[in-house]
mmCIF file of C-alpha atoms in Angstrom:
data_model
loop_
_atom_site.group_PDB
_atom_site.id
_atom_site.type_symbol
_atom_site.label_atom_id
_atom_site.label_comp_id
_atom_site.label_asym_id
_atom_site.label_seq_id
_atom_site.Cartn_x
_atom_site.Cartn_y
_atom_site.Cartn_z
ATOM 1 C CA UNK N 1 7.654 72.656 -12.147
ATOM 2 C CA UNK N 2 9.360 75.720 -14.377
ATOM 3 C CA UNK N 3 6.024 76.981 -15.607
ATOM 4 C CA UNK N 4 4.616 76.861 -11.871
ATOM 5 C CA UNK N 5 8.012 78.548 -10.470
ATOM 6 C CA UNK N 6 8.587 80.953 -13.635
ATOM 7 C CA UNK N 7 5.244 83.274 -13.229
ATOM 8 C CA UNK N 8 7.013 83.370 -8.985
ATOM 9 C CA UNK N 9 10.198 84.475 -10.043
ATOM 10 C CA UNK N 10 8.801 87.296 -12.461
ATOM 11 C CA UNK N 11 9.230 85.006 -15.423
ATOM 12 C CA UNK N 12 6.680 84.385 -17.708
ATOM 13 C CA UNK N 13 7.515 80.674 -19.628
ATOM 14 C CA UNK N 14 7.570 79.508 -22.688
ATOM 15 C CA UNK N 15 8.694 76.481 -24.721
ATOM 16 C CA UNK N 16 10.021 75.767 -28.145
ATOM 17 C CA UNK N 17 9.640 72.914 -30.136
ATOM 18 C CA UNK N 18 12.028 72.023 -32.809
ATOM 19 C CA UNK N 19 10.340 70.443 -35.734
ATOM 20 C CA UNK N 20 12.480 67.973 -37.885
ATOM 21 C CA UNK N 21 12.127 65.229 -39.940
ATOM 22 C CA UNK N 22 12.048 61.794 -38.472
ATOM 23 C CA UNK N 23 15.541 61.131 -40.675
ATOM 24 C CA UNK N 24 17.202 64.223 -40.024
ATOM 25 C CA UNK N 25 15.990 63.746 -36.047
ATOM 26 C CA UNK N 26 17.833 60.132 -36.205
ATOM 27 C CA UNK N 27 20.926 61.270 -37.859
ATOM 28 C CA UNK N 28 21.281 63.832 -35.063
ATOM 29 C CA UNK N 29 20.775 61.086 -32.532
ATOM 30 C CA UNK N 30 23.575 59.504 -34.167
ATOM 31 C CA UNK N 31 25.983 62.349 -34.536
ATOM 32 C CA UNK N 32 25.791 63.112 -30.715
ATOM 33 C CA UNK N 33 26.852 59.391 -30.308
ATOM 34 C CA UNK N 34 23.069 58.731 -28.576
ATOM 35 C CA UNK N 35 21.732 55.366 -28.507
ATOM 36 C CA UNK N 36 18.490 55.175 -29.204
ATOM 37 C CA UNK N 37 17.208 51.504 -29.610
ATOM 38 C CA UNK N 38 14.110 51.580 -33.064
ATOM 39 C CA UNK N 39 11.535 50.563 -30.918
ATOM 40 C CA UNK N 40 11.943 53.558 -28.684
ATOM 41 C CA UNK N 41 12.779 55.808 -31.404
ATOM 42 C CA UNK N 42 9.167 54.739 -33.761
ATOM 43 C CA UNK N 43 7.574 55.271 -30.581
ATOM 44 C CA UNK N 44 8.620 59.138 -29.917
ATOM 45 C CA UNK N 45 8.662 60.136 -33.857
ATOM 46 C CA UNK N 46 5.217 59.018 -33.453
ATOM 47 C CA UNK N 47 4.258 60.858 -30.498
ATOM 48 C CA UNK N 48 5.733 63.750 -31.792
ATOM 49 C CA UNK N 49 3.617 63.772 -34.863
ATOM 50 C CA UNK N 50 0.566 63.664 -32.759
ATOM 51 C CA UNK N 51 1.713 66.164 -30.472
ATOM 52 C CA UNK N 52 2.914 68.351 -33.773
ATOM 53 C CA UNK N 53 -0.575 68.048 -35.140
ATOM 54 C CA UNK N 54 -2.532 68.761 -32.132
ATOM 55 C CA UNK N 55 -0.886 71.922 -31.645
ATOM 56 C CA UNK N 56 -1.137 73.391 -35.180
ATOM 57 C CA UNK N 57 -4.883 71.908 -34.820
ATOM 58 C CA UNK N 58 -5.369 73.622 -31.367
ATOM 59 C CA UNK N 59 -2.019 76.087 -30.682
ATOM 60 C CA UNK N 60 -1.832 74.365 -27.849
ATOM 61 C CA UNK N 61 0.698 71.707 -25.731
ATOM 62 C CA UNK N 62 -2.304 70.464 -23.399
ATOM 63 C CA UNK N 63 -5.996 71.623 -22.773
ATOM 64 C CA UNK N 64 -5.080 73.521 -19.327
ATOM 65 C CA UNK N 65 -1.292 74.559 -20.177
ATOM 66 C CA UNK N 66 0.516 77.428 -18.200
ATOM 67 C CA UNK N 67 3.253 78.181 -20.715
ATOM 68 C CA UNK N 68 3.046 82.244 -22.236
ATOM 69 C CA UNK N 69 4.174 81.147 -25.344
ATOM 70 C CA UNK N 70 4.259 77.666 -27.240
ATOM 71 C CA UNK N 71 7.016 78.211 -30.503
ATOM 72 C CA UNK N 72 6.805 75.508 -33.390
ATOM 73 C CA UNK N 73 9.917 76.061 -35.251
ATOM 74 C CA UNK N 74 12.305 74.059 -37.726
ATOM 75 C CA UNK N 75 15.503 72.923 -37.672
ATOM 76 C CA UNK N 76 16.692 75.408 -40.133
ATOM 77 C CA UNK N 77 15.290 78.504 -38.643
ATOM 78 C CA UNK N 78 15.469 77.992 -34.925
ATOM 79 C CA UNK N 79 18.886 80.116 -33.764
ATOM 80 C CA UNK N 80 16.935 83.129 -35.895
ATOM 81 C CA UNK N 81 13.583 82.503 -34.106
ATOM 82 C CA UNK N 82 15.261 82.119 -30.809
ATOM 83 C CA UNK N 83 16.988 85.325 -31.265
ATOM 84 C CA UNK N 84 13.868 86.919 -32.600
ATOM 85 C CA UNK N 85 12.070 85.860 -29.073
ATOM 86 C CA UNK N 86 14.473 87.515 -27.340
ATOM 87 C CA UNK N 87 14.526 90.569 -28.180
ATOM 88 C CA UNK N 88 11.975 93.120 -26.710
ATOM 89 C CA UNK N 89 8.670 92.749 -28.252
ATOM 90 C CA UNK N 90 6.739 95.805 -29.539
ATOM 91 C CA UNK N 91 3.159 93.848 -27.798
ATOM 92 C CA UNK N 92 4.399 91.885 -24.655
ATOM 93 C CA UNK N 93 0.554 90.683 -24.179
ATOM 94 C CA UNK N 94 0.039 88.568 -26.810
ATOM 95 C CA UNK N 95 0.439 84.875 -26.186
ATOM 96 C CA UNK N 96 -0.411 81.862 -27.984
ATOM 97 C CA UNK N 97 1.503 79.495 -30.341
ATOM 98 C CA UNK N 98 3.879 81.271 -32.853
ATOM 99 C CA UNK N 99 4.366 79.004 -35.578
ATOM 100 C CA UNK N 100 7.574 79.714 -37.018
#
């Protein structure tokens, strides 16, 4: 629904995916006192490393996505990319995945 409304609203959308290790992802599920039962947990880290892999194969979420801009990024880096995105951009019409 945000990348159908965004584009309306003068918006153009992108997402950012935070790439950590499955450890480091499960220690920060911990931290934030969020239960997350193993089963559930195998299940997602595994997604994710499809969905990782597809999009440094393809630099893309989904065949037909919408989104402007699809941001890989780690763990460590991710305040400084967020800031980078956010500041005016010398090209505003490139799009595409921006590995970070």
């Amino acid at each position: 629904m945000i990348v159908e409304l965004a584009p309306l609203c003068g918006y153009r959308p992108m997402i950012i995916y935070i790439d950590t290790e499955r450890d480091t992802a499960l220690k920060g599920q911990a931290q934030r006192g969020r239960v997350v039962r193993n089963r559930a947990f195998e299940l997602q880290s595994k997604r994710w490393l499809e969905l990782r892999n597809h999009m440094l194969e393809t630099g893309k979420v989904v065949a037909d996505e919408h989104w402007c801009r699809v941001v890989l990024s780690r763990r460590a880096t991710v305040v400084d990319d967020v800031r980078g995105l956010l500041r005016p951009r010398q090209d505003s019409s490139s799009s595409g995945m921006a590995p970070r």
